[in-house]
mmCIF file of N, CA, C and O in Angstrom:
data_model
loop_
_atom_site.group_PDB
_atom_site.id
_atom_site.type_symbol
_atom_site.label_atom_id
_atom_site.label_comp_id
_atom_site.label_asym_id
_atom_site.label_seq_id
_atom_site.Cartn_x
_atom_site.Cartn_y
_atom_site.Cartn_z
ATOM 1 N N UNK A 1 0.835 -1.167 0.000
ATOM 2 C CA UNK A 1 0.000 0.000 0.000
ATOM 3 C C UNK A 1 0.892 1.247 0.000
ATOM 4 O O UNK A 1 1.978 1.174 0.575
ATOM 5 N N UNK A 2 0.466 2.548 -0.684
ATOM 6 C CA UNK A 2 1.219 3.288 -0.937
ATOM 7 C C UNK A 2 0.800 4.536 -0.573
ATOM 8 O O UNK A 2 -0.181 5.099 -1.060
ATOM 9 N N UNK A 3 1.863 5.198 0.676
ATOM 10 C CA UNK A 3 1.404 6.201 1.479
ATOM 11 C C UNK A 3 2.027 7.321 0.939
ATOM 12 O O UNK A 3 3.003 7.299 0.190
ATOM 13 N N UNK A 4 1.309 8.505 1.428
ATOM 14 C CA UNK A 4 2.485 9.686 1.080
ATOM 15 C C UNK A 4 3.546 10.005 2.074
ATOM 16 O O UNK A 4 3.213 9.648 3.204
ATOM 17 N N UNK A 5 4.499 10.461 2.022
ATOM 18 C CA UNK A 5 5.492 10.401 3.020
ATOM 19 C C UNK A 5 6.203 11.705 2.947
ATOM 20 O O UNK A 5 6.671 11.997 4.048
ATOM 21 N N UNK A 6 6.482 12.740 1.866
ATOM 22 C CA UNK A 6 7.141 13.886 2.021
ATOM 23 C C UNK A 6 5.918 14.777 1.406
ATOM 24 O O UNK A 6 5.096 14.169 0.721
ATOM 25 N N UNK A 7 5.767 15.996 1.581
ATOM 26 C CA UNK A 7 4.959 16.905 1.145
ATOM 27 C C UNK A 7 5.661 18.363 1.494
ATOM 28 O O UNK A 7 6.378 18.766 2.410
ATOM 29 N N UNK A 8 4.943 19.106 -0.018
ATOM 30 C CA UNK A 8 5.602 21.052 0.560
ATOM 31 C C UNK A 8 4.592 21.196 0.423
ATOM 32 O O UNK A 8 3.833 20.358 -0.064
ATOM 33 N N UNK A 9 4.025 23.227 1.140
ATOM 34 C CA UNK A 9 2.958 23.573 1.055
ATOM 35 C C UNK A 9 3.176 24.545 1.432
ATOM 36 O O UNK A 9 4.340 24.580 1.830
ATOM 37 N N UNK A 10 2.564 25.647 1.575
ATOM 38 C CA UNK A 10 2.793 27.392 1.736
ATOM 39 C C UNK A 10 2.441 27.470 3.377
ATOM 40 O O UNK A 10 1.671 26.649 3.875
ATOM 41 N N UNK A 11 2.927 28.282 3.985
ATOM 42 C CA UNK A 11 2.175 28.332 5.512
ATOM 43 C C UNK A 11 0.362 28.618 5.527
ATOM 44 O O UNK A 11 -0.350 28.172 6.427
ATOM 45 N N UNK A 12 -0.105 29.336 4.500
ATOM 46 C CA UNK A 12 -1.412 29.074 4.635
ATOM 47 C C UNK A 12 -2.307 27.565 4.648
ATOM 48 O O UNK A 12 -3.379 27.411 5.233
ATOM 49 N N UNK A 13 -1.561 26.491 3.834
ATOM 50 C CA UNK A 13 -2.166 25.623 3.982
ATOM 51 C C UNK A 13 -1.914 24.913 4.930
ATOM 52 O O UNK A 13 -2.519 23.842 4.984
ATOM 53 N N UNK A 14 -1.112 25.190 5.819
ATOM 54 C CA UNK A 14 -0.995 24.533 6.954
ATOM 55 C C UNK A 14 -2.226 25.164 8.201
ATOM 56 O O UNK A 14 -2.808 24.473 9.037
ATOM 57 N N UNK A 15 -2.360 26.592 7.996
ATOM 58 C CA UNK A 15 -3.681 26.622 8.926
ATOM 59 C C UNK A 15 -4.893 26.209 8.781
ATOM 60 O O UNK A 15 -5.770 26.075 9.635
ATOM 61 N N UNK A 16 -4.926 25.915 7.123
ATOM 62 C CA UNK A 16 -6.017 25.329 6.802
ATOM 63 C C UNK A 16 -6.195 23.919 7.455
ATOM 64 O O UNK A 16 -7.320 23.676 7.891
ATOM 65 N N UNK A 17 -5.167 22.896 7.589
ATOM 66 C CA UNK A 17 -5.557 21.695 8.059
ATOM 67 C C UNK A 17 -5.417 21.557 9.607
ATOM 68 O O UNK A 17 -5.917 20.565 10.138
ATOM 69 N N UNK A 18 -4.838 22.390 10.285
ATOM 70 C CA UNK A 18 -5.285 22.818 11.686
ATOM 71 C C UNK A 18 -6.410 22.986 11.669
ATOM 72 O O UNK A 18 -6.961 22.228 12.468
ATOM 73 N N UNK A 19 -6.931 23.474 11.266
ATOM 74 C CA UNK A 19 -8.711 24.162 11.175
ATOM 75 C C UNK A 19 -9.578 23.165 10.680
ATOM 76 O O UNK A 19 -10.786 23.160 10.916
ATOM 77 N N UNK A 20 -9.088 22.464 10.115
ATOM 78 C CA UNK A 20 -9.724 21.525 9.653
ATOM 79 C C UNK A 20 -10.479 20.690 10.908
ATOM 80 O O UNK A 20 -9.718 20.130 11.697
ATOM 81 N N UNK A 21 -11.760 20.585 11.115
ATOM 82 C CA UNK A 21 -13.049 20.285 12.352
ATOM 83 C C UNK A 21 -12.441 17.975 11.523
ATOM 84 O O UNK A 21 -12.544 17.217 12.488
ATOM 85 N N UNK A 22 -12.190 17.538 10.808
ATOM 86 C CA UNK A 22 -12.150 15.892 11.061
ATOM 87 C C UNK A 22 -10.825 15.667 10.697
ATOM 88 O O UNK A 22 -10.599 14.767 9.889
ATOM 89 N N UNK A 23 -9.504 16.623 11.356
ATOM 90 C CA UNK A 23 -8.797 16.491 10.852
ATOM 91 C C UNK A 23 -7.824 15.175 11.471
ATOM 92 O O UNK A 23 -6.748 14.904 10.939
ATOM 93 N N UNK A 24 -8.233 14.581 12.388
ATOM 94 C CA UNK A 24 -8.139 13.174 13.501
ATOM 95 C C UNK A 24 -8.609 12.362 12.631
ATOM 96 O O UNK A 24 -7.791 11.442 12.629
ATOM 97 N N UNK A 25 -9.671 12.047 11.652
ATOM 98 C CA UNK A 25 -10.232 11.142 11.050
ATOM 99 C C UNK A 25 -9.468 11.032 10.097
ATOM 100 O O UNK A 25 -10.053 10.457 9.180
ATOM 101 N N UNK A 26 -8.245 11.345 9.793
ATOM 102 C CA UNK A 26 -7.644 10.452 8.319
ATOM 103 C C UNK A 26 -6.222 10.158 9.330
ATOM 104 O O UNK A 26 -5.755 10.764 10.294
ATOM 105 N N UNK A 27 -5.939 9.302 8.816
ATOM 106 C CA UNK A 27 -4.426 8.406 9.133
ATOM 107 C C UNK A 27 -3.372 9.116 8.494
ATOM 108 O O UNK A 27 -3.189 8.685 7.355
ATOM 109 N N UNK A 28 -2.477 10.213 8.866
ATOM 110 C CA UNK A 28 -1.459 10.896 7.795
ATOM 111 C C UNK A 28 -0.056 10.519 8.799
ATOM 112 O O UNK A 28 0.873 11.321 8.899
ATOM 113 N N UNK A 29 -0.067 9.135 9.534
ATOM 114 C CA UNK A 29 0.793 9.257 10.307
ATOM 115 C C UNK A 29 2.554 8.648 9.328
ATOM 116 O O UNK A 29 3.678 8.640 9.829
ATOM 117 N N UNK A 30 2.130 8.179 7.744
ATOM 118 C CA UNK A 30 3.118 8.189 6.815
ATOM 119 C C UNK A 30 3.867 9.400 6.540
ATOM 120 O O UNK A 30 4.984 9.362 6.025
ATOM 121 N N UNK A 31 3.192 10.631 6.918
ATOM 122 C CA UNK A 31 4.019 11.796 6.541
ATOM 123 C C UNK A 31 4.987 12.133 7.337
ATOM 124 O O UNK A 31 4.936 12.535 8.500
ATOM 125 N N UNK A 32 5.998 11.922 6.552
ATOM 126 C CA UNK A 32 7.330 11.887 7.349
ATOM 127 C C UNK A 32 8.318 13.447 7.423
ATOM 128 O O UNK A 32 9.014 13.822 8.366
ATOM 129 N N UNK A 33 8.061 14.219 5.953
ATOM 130 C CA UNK A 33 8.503 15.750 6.027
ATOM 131 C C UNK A 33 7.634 16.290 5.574
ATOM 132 O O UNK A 33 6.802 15.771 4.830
ATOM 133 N N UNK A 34 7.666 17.841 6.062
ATOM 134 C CA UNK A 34 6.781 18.705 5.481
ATOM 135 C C UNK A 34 8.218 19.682 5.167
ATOM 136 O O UNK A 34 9.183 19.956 5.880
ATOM 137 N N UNK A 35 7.819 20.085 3.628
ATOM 138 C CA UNK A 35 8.680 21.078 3.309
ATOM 139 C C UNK A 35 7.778 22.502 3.565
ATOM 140 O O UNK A 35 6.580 22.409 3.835
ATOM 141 N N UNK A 36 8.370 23.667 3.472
ATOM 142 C CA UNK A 36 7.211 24.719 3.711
ATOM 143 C C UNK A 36 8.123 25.931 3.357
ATOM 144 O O UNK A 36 9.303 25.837 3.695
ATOM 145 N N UNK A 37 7.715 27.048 2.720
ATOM 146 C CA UNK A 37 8.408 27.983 1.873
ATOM 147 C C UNK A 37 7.150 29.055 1.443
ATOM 148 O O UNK A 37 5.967 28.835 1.702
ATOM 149 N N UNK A 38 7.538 29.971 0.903
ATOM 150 C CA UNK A 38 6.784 31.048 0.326
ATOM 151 C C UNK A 38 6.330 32.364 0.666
ATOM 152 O O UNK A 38 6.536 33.393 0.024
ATOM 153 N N UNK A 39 5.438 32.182 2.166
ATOM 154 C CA UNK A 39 5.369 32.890 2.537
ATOM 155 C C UNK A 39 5.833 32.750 4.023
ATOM 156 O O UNK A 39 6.385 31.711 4.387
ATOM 157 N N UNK A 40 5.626 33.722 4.830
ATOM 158 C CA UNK A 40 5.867 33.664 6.154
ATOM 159 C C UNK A 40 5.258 32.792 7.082
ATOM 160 O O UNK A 40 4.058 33.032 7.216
ATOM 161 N N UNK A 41 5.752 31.720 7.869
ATOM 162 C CA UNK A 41 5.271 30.950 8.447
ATOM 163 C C UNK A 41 5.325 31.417 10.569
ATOM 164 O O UNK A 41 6.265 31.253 11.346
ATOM 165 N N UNK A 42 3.747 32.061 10.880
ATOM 166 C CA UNK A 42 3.428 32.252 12.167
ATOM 167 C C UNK A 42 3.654 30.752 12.863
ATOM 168 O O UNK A 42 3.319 29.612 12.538
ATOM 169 N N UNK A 43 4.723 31.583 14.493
ATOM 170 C CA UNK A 43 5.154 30.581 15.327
ATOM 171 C C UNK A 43 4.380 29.235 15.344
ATOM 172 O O UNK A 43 4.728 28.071 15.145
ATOM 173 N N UNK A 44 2.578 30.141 15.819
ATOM 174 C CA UNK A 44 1.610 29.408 16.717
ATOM 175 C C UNK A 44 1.362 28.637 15.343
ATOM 176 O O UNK A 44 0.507 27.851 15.753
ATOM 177 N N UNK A 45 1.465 28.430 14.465
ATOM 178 C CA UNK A 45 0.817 27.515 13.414
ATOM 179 C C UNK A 45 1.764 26.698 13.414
ATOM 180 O O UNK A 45 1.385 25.528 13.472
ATOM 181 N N UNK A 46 3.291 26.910 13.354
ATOM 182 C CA UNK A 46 4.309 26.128 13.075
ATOM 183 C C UNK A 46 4.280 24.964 14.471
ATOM 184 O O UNK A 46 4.403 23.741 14.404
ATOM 185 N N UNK A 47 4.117 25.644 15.449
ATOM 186 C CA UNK A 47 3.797 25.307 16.789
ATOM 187 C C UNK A 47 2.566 23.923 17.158
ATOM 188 O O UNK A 47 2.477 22.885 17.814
ATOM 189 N N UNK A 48 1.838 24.726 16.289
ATOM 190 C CA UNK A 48 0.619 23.440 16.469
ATOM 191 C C UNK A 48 0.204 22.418 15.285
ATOM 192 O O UNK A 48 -0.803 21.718 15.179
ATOM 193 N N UNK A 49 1.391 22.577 14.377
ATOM 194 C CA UNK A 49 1.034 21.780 12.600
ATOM 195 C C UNK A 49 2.722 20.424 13.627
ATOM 196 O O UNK A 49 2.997 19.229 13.516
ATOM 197 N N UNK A 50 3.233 21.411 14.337
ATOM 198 C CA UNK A 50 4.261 19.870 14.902
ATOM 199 C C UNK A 50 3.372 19.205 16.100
ATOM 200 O O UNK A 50 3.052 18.017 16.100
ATOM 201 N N UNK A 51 3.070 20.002 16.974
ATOM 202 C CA UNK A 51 1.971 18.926 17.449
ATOM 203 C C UNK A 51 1.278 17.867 17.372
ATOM 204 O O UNK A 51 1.342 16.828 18.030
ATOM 205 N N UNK A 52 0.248 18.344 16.084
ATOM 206 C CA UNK A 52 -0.533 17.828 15.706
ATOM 207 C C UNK A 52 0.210 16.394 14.598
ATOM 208 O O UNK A 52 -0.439 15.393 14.295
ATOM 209 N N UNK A 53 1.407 16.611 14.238
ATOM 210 C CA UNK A 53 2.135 15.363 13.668
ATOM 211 C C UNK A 53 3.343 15.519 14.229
ATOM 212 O O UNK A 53 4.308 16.125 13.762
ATOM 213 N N UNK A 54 3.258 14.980 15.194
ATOM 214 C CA UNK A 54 4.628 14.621 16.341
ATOM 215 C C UNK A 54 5.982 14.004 15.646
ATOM 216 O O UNK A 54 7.139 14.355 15.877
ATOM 217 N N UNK A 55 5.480 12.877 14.628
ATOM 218 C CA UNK A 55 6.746 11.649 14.009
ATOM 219 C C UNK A 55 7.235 12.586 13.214
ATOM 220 O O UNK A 55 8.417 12.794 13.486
ATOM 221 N N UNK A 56 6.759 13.367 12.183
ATOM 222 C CA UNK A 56 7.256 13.927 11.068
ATOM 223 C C UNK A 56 8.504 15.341 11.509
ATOM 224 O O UNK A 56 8.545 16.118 12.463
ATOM 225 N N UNK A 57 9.245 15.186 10.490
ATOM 226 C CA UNK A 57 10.211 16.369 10.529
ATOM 227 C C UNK A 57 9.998 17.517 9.459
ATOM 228 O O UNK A 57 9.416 17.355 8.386
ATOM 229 N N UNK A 58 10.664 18.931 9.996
ATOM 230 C CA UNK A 58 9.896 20.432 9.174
ATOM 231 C C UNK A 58 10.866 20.705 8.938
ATOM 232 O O UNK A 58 11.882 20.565 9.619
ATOM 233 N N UNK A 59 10.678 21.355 7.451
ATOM 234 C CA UNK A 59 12.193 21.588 6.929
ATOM 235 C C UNK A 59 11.699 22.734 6.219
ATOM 236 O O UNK A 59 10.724 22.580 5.483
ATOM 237 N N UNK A 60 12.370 24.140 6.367
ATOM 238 C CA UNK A 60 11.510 25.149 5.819
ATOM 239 C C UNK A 60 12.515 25.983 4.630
ATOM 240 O O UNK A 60 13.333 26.678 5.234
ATOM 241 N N UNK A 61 12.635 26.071 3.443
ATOM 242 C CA UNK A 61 12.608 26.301 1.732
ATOM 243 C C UNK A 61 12.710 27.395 1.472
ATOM 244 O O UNK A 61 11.706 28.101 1.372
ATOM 245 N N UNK A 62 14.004 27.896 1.274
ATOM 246 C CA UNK A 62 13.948 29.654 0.668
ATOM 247 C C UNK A 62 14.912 30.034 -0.050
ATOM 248 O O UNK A 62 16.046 29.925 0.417
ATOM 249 N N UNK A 63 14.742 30.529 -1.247
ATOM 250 C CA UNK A 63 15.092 30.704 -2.619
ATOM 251 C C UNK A 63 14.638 32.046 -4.060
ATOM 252 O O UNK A 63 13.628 32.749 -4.052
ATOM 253 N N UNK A 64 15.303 32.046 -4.716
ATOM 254 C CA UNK A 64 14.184 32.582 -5.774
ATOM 255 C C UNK A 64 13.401 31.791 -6.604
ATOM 256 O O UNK A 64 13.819 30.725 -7.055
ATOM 257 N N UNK A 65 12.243 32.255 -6.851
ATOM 258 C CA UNK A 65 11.821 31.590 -7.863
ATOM 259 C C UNK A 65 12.178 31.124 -9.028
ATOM 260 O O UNK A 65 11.896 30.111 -9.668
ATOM 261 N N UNK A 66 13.048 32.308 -9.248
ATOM 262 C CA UNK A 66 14.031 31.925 -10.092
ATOM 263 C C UNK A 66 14.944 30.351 -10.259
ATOM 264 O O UNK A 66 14.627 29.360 -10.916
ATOM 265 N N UNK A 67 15.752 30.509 -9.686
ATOM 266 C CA UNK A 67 16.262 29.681 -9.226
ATOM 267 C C UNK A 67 15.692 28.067 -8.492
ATOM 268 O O UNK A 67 15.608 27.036 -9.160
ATOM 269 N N UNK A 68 15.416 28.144 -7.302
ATOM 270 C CA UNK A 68 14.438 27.008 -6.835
ATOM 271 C C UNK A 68 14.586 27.578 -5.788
ATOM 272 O O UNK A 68 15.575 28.281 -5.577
ATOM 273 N N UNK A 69 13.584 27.384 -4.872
ATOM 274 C CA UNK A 69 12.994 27.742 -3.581
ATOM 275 C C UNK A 69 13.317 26.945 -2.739
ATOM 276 O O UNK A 69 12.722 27.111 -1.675
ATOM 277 N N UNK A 70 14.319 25.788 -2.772
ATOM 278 C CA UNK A 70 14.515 24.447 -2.195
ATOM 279 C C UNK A 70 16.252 24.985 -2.350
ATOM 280 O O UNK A 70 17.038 24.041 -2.272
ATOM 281 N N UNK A 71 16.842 26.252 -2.537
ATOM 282 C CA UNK A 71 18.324 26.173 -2.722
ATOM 283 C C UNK A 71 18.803 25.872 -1.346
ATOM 284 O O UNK A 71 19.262 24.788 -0.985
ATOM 285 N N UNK A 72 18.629 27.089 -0.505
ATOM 286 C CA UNK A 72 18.752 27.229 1.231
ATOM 287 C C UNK A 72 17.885 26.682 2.069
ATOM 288 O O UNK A 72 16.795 27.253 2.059
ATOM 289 N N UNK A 73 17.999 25.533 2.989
ATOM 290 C CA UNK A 73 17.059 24.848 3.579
ATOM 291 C C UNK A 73 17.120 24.823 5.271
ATOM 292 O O UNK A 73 18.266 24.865 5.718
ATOM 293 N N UNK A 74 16.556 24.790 5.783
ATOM 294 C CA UNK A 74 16.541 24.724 7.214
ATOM 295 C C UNK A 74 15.893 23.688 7.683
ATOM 296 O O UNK A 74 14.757 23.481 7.258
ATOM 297 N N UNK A 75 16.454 22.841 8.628
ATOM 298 C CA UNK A 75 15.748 21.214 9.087
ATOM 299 C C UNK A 75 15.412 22.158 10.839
ATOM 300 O O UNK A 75 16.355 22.600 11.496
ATOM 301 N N UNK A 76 14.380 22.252 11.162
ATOM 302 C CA UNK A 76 13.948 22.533 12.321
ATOM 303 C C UNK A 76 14.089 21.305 13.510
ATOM 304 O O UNK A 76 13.416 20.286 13.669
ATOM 305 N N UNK A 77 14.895 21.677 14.037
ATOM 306 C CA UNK A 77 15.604 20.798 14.735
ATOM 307 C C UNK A 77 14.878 20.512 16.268
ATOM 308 O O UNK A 77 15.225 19.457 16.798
ATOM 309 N N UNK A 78 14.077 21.212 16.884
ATOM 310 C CA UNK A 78 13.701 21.276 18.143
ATOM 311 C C UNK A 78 12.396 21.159 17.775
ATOM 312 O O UNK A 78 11.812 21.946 17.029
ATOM 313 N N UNK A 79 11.860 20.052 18.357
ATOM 314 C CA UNK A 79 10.204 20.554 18.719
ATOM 315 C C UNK A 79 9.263 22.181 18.849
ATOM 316 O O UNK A 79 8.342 22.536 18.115
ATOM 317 N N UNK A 80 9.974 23.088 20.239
ATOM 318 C CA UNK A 80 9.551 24.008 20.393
ATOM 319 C C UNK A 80 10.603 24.674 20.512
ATOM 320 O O UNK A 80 11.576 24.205 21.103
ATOM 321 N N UNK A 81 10.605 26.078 19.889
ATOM 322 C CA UNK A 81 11.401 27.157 20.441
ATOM 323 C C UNK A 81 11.021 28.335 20.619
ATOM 324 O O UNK A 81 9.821 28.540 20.440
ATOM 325 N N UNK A 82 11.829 29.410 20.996
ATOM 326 C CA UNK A 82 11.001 30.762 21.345
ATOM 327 C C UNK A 82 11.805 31.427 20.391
ATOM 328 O O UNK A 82 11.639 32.627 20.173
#
């Protein structure tokens, strides 16, 4: 069976699936990275999108478009920080 396991996405769509009211009802415990880039990503979302998937690691993407957005990368290394 064939899960998804890495995914990117803009910080807005990450509040979207916080917000998301059945977001307990699907099994996404295969997702192993989230890449994330584009726009500005707020603490409290970053804060509660690791929460909410504890196993997975955040690796956050910044670049030109030009170029690729994946040049300079950052592996978020701590659960929580200030």
């Amino acid at each position: 069976e064939r899960k998804v396991t890495h995914t990117t996405l803009v910080p807005s769509m990450f509040q979207l699936l916080l917000s998301a009211p059945n977001l307990k009802e699907y099994d996404l415990r295969s997702v192993r990275y989230f890449v994330y880039g584009g726009s500005t990503m707020l603490e409290k979302v970053l804060h509660g999108i690791m929460k909410a998937f504890p196993g997975a690691k955040f690796v956050q993407g910044y670049g030109m478009t030009e170029t690729s957005v994946r040049d300079p990368i950052y592996l978020c290394k701590t659960r929580y920080f200030i």
